[in-house]
Structures are given as structure tokens and as C-alpha cells.
PDB file of C-alpha atoms in Angstrom:
ATOM      1  CA  MET A   1       0.000   0.000   0.000  1.00  0.00           C
ATOM      2  CA  THR A   2       1.399   3.406  -0.847  1.00  0.00           C
ATOM      3  CA  ILE A   3       2.107   5.919   1.891  1.00  0.00           C
ATOM      4  CA  PHE A   4      -0.758   8.152   0.737  1.00  0.00           C
ATOM      5  CA  VAL A   5      -3.317   5.334   0.769  1.00  0.00           C
ATOM      6  CA  HIS A   6      -2.013   4.160   4.140  1.00  0.00           C
ATOM      7  CA  HIS A   7      -2.454   7.694   5.517  1.00  0.00           C
ATOM      8  CA  VAL A   8      -6.004   7.957   4.094  1.00  0.00           C
ATOM      9  CA  ARG A   9      -6.849   4.572   5.618  1.00  0.00           C
ATOM     10  CA  ASN A  10      -5.620   5.679   9.052  1.00  0.00           C
ATOM     11  CA  VAL A  11      -7.576   8.947   8.862  1.00  0.00           C
ATOM     12  CA  LEU A  12     -10.759   7.117   7.853  1.00  0.00           C
ATOM     13  CA  LEU A  13     -10.380   4.571  10.653  1.00  0.00           C
ATOM     14  CA  ARG A  14     -10.137   7.373  13.249  1.00  0.00           C
ATOM     15  CA  LEU A  15     -13.456   8.872  12.126  1.00  0.00           C
ATOM     16  CA  PRO A  16     -16.603   8.071  14.129  1.00  0.00           C
ATOM     17  CA  LEU A  17     -17.854   5.448  11.664  1.00  0.00           C
ATOM     18  CA  SER A  18     -19.842   2.314  12.315  1.00  0.00           C
ATOM     19  CA  PRO A  19     -17.833  -0.830  12.987  1.00  0.00           C
ATOM     20  CA  ARG A  20     -19.160  -2.272   9.745  1.00  0.00           C
ATOM     21  CA  MET A  21     -17.854   0.693   7.741  1.00  0.00           C
ATOM     22  CA  LYS A  22     -14.470   0.478   9.463  1.00  0.00           C
ATOM     23  CA  THR A  23     -14.321  -3.227   8.610  1.00  0.00           C
ATOM     24  CA  LEU A  24     -15.034  -2.401   4.964  1.00  0.00           C
ATOM     25  CA  ILE A  25     -12.316   0.274   4.867  1.00  0.00           C
ATOM     26  CA  ASP A  26      -9.762  -2.040   6.508  1.00  0.00           C
ATOM     27  CA  HIS A  27     -10.673  -5.105   4.428  1.00  0.00           C
ATOM     28  CA  PRO A  28      -7.906  -6.546   2.188  1.00  0.00           C
ATOM     29  CA  ALA A  29     -10.282  -6.122  -0.794  1.00  0.00           C
ATOM     30  CA  GLY A  30     -11.789  -2.850   0.410  1.00  0.00           C
ATOM     31  CA  PRO A  31     -12.253   0.463  -1.419  1.00  0.00           C
ATOM     32  CA  LEU A  32      -8.624   1.457  -0.916  1.00  0.00           C
ATOM     33  CA  THR A  33      -7.350  -1.446  -3.016  1.00  0.00           C
ATOM     34  CA  ILE A  34      -7.349  -2.473  -6.667  1.00  0.00           C
ATOM     35  CA  PHE A  35      -9.453  -5.467  -5.664  1.00  0.00           C
ATOM     36  CA  PHE A  36     -12.372  -3.091  -5.187  1.00  0.00           C
ATOM     37  CA  TRP A  37     -11.969  -0.848  -8.240  1.00  0.00           C
ATOM     38  CA  CYS A  38     -11.171  -3.510 -10.838  1.00  0.00           C
ATOM     39  CA  PRO A  39     -14.650  -5.096 -10.681  1.00  0.00           C
ATOM     40  CA  PHE A  40     -16.244  -1.654 -10.604  1.00  0.00           C
ATOM     41  CA  VAL A  41     -14.610  -0.699 -13.902  1.00  0.00           C
ATOM     42  CA  LYS A  42     -15.082  -4.150 -15.444  1.00  0.00           C
ATOM     43  CA  TRP A  43     -18.865  -3.797 -15.069  1.00  0.00           C
ATOM     44  CA  MET A  44     -18.682  -1.230 -17.886  1.00  0.00           C
ATOM     45  CA  ILE A  45     -17.617  -3.964 -20.342  1.00  0.00           C
ATOM     46  CA  THR A  46     -20.474  -6.134 -19.132  1.00  0.00           C
ATOM     47  CA  PHE A  47     -23.035  -3.322 -19.421  1.00  0.00           C
ATOM     48  CA  ALA A  48     -21.829  -2.547 -22.948  1.00  0.00           C
ATOM     49  CA  ASN A  49     -22.288  -6.202 -23.864  1.00  0.00           C
ATOM     50  CA  ILE A  50     -25.795  -6.189 -22.376  1.00  0.00           C
ATOM     51  CA  LYS A  51     -26.581  -3.080 -24.421  1.00  0.00           C
ATOM     52  CA  ASP A  52     -25.483  -5.010 -27.524  1.00  0.00           C
ATOM     53  CA  PHE A  53     -28.374  -7.443 -26.984  1.00  0.00           C
ATOM     54  CA  LYS A  54     -30.477  -4.943 -28.965  1.00  0.00           C
ATOM     55  CA  ARG A  55     -27.924  -4.780 -31.774  1.00  0.00           C
ATOM     56  CA  PRO A  56     -28.717  -6.748 -34.936  1.00  0.00           C
ATOM     57  CA  VAL A  57     -27.055 -10.134 -34.603  1.00  0.00           C
ATOM     58  CA  GLU A  58     -25.234  -9.801 -37.922  1.00  0.00           C
ATOM     59  CA  ASN A  59     -23.338  -6.844 -36.423  1.00  0.00           C
ATOM     60  CA  VAL A  60     -22.159  -8.817 -33.389  1.00  0.00           C
ATOM     61  CA  SER A  61     -18.550  -9.997 -33.580  1.00  0.00           C
ATOM     62  CA  LEU A  62     -18.286 -13.713 -32.855  1.00  0.00           C
ATOM     63  CA  ASN A  63     -14.555 -13.454 -32.102  1.00  0.00           C
ATOM     64  CA  GLN A  64     -15.172 -10.647 -29.604  1.00  0.00           C
ATOM     65  CA  GLN A  65     -17.927 -12.597 -27.870  1.00  0.00           C
ATOM     66  CA  ILE A  66     -15.773 -15.718 -27.645  1.00  0.00           C
ATOM     67  CA  ALA A  67     -13.052 -13.593 -26.027  1.00  0.00           C
ATOM     68  CA  ILE A  68     -15.547 -12.100 -23.566  1.00  0.00           C
ATOM     69  CA  PHE A  69     -16.954 -15.533 -22.705  1.00  0.00           C
ATOM     70  CA  VAL A  70     -13.558 -17.200 -22.233  1.00  0.00           C
ATOM     71  CA  THR A  71     -12.203 -14.256 -20.233  1.00  0.00           C
ATOM     72  CA  GLY A  72     -15.251 -14.328 -17.981  1.00  0.00           C
ATOM     73  CA  ALA A  73     -14.962 -18.085 -17.426  1.00  0.00           C
ATOM     74  CA  ILE A  74     -11.225 -18.074 -16.705  1.00  0.00           C
ATOM     75  CA  TRP A  75     -11.308 -15.087 -14.357  1.00  0.00           C
ATOM     76  CA  THR A  76     -14.378 -16.372 -12.502  1.00  0.00           C
ATOM     77  CA  ARG A  77     -12.365 -19.427 -11.527  1.00  0.00           C
ATOM     78  CA  TYR A  78      -9.275 -17.369 -10.724  1.00  0.00           C
ATOM     79  CA  CYS A  79     -11.248 -15.094  -8.381  1.00  0.00           C
ATOM     80  CA  MET A  80     -12.032 -18.096  -6.196  1.00  0.00           C
ATOM     81  CA  VAL A  81      -8.414 -19.182  -5.746  1.00  0.00           C
ATOM     82  CA  ILE A  82      -6.702 -15.842  -5.108  1.00  0.00           C
ATOM     83  CA  THR A  83      -6.201 -14.390  -1.643  1.00  0.00           C
ATOM     84  CA  PRO A  84      -8.274 -12.541  -0.656  1.00  0.00           C
ATOM     85  CA  VAL A  85     -11.149 -14.242  -2.459  1.00  0.00           C
ATOM     86  CA  ASN A  86     -12.746 -11.472  -4.491  1.00  0.00           C
ATOM     87  CA  TYR A  87     -16.477 -12.142  -4.746  1.00  0.00           C
ATOM     88  CA  SER A  88     -17.287  -8.876  -6.506  1.00  0.00           C
ATOM     89  CA  LEU A  89     -14.747  -9.619  -9.246  1.00  0.00           C
ATOM     90  CA  MET A  90     -16.113 -13.153  -9.470  1.00  0.00           C
ATOM     91  CA  ALA A  91     -19.660 -11.802  -9.923  1.00  0.00           C
ATOM     92  CA  VAL A  92     -18.699  -9.411 -12.718  1.00  0.00           C
ATOM     93  CA  ASN A  93     -16.682 -12.081 -14.525  1.00  0.00           C
ATOM     94  CA  ALA A  94     -19.487 -14.637 -14.238  1.00  0.00           C
ATOM     95  CA  THR A  95     -21.940 -12.076 -15.612  1.00  0.00           C
ATOM     96  CA  MET A  96     -19.529 -11.107 -18.359  1.00  0.00           C
ATOM     97  CA  GLY A  97     -19.078 -14.756 -19.331  1.00  0.00           C
ATOM     98  CA  ALA A  98     -22.847 -15.289 -19.335  1.00  0.00           C
ATOM     99  CA  THR A  99     -23.473 -12.276 -21.599  1.00  0.00           C
ATOM    100  CA  GLY A 100     -20.742 -13.465 -23.962  1.00  0.00           C
ATOM    101  CA  PHE A 101     -22.281 -16.946 -24.026  1.00  0.00           C
ATOM    102  CA  TYR A 102     -25.714 -15.475 -24.773  1.00  0.00           C
ATOM    103  CA  GLN A 103     -24.297 -13.461 -27.682  1.00  0.00           C
ATOM    104  CA  ILE A 104     -22.501 -16.556 -29.026  1.00  0.00           C
ATOM    105  CA  CYS A 105     -25.792 -18.473 -28.893  1.00  0.00           C
ATOM    106  CA  ARG A 106     -27.529 -15.658 -30.794  1.00  0.00           C
ATOM    107  CA  LYS A 107     -24.823 -15.705 -33.452  1.00  0.00           C
ATOM    108  CA  VAL A 108     -24.840 -19.511 -33.830  1.00  0.00           C
ATOM    109  CA  LYS A 109     -28.637 -19.515 -34.158  1.00  0.00           C
ATOM    110  CA  PHE A 110     -28.325 -16.779 -36.792  1.00  0.00           C
ATOM    111  CA  TYR A 111     -25.862 -18.912 -38.794  1.00  0.00           C
ATOM    112  CA  GLN A 112     -28.041 -22.021 -38.435  1.00  0.00           C
ATOM    113  CA  GLN A 113     -30.970 -20.104 -39.896  1.00  0.00           C
ATOM    114  CA  GLY A 114     -28.908 -19.313 -42.967  1.00  0.00           C
ATOM    115  CA  GLY A 115     -27.832 -15.823 -41.960  1.00  0.00           C
ATOM    116  CA  VAL A 116     -24.843 -14.205 -43.578  1.00  0.00           C
ATOM    117  CA  ASP A 117     -22.787 -11.415 -42.057  1.00  0.00           C
ATOM    118  CA  THR A 118     -23.220  -8.176 -43.922  1.00  0.00           C
ATOM    119  CA  ALA A 119     -19.984  -6.291 -43.672  1.00  0.00           C
ATOM    120  CA  PRO A 120     -19.952  -2.892 -45.346  1.00  0.00           C
ATOM    121  CA  ALA A 121     -18.396  -3.055 -48.795  1.00  0.00           C
ATOM    122  CA  ALA A 122     -14.946  -1.584 -49.133  1.00  0.00           C
ATOM    123  CA  PRO A 123     -14.980   1.686 -51.036  1.00  0.00           C
ATOM    124  CA  ALA A 124     -13.934   1.390 -54.645  1.00  0.00           C
ATOM    125  CA  PRO A 125     -10.599   3.012 -55.437  1.00  0.00           C
ATOM    126  CA  ALA A 126     -10.968   6.416 -56.988  1.00  0.00           C
ATOM    127  CA  GLU A 127     -10.446   6.294 -60.701  1.00  0.00           C
ATOM    128  CA  GLU A 128      -7.854   8.627 -62.016  1.00  0.00           C
ATOM    129  CA  LYS A 129      -9.147  11.148 -64.475  1.00  0.00           C
ATOM    130  CA  ALA A 130      -7.323  11.283 -67.780  1.00  0.00           C
ATOM    131  CA  GLN A 131      -6.233  14.788 -68.530  1.00  0.00           C
TER     132      GLN A 131
END
């Protein structure tokens, strides 16, 4: 812990806070550690993926969703074996993996129904004008 964070922690623990709040502040995965902020920021990826549920399935990247699913699955397991066990990071990774799996299922169903990805056509090269 850096000196600044250590100082902030000591100041907060001297305040007249409830014992529960002091326990949260002093916890190894509390708000003064990366273990707290990493899941908080990672929820943004998950929320963006949830927002993509409304996106047409042909515009969903299968490779991206596989990466999101695999990342969620691997990190969910990892969160249970690290010390301290980080349940909030486990929850975000499990949710992220589930949203990735849902998107993969949408894409596979789309392909099974004969769907074809419609990527925008590359612009034609500009023809040179003869002068």
C-alpha cells in the first residue's frame, strides 16, 4: 500500500464510523485497493455487452464474444483461488461470461438459420481522371 493510501486509511479509521464501515475500509479487498476498483470498472464492459443485446445479430462480432466468454470463465475461476477471495470480481466475470455466451448463442442460431454477415463493402478506389 502506498504511503498516501495508508495515511487515508488511518484517517478514515479514526473517524466516528460504524464498525461495519471500518471493517469495509480495513478489508484486504476494500475500497482502498485495486481489488475493489477492478470489478467496478469491469462492469462497464459487461453493461456494454448487455446493451449489444439490442444490436442486430449480424453486427455482433463472434470473435469478440468468444473472447468475452472465455475471459469471464477463466477469471471467474481465478477469483475463487486468489487471496483474498474477491467475490465482486467473481460476480462481474461470471456475468460477463454469461453475456458473452448469450451473444454466441444468438450468433450460432443466426448462422443455423442461414444468416450471412453483412460487412460494409470496401470503397472502390478512386479512378484517375485522364487529362
